[in-house]
Coordinates of C-alpha atoms in Angstrom, one line a residue:
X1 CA 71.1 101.6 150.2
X2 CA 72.5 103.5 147.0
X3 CA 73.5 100.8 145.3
X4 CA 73.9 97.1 144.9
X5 CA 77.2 94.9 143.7
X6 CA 76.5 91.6 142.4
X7 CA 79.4 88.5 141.7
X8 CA 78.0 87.0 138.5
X9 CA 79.1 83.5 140.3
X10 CA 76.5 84.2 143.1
X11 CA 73.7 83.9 140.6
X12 CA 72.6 80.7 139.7
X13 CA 72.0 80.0 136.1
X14 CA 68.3 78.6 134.7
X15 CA 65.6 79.4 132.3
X16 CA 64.3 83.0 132.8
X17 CA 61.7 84.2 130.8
X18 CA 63.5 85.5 127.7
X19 CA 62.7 83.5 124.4
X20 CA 66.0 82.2 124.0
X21 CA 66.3 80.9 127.8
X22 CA 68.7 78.5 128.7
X23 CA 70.3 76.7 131.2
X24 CA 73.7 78.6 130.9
X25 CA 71.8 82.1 131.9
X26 CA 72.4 84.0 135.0
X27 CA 69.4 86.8 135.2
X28 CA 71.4 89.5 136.8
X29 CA 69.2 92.1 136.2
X30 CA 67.4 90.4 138.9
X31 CA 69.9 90.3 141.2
X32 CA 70.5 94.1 140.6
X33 CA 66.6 94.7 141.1
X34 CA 66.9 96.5 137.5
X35 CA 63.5 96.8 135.9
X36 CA 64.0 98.7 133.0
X37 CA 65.8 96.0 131.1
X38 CA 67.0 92.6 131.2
X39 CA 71.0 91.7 131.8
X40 CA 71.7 88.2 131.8
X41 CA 75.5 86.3 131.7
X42 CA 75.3 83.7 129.7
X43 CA 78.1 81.1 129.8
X44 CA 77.6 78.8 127.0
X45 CA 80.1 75.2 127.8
X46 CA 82.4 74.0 124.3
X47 CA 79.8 73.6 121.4
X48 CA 76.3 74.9 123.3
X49 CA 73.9 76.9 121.3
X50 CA 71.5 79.0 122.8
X51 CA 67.4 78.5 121.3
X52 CA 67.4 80.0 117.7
X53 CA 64.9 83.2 117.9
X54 CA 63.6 86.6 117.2
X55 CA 61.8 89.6 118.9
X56 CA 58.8 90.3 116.3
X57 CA 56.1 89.3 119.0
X58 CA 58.0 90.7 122.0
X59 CA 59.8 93.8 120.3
X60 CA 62.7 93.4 122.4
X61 CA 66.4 94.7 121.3
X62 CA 69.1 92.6 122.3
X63 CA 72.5 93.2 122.5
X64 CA 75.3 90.9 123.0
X65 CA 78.8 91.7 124.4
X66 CA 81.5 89.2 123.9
X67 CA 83.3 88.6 127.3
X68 CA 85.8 85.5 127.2
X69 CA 85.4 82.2 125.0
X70 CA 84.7 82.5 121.5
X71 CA 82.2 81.0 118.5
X72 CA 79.5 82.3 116.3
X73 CA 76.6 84.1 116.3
X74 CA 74.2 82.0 113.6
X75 CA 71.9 85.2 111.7
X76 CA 69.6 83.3 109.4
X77 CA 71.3 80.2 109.7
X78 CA 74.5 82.4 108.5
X79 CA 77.7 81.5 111.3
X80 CA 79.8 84.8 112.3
X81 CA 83.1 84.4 114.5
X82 CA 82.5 86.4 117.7
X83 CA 85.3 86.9 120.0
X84 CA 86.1 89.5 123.3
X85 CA 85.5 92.9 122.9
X86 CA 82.7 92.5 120.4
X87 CA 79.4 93.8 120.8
X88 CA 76.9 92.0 118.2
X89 CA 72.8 93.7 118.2
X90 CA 70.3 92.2 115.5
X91 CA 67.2 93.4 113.9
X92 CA 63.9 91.8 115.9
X93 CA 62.7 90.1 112.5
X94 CA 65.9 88.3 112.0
X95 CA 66.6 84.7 113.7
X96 CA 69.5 84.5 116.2
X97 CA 71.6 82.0 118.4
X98 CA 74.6 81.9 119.9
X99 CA 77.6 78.6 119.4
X100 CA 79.9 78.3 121.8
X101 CA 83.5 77.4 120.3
X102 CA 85.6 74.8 121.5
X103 CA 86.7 77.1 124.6
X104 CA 82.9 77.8 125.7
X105 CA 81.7 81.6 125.3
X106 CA 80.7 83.8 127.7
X107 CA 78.2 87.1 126.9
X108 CA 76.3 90.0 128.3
X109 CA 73.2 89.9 127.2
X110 CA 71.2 93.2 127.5
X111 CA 67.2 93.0 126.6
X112 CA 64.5 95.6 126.5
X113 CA 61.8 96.6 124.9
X114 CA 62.0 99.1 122.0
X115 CA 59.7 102.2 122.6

């Protein structure tokens, strides 16, 4: 097959092995059978956070892609608004997490390593 289509709603949501694993996480790089990075949809309910973290010991880049919902993402214990159509990436020393708003928030989350 040359290619796999995956409904974000057919994959359930659980811890996967990402430091800032959650309940609200849907590993659809797995799903996909990507290997060469991580994609997760991460549907945070009103006023969920996701685990404050960084990437020093696992060098992984993160990017986040605002999809529906909005809140903040907390950088050193500094709240920024995020809304749709942002895309938020932050430096693997600094400490990250997600707030839902009172709507929830849903992102894209896209991991891998730097080289």
């Amino acid at each position: 097959m040359g290619h796999v289509i995956v409904h974000a709603s057919s994959v359930p949501a659980g811890h996967g092995p990402h430091p800032a694993a959650s309940p609200f996480d849907r590993r659809i790089s797995d799903a996909l059978g990507v290997t060469a990075f991580e994609v997760y949809q991460v549907e945070l309910p009103p006023g969920a956070e996701t685990v404050d973290h960084d990437h020093i010991d696992d060098r992984n880049d993160d990017v986040y892609a605002v999809i529906a919902g909005s809140g903040w993402v907390v950088i050193d214990d500094e709240p920024t608004p995020i809304a749709p159509g942002q895309f938020i990436s932050v430096d693997l020393q600094t400490r990250r997490r997600l707030r839902a708003g009172p709507d929830g928030l849903t992102v894209i989350a896209v991991c891998a390593e730097q080289r």
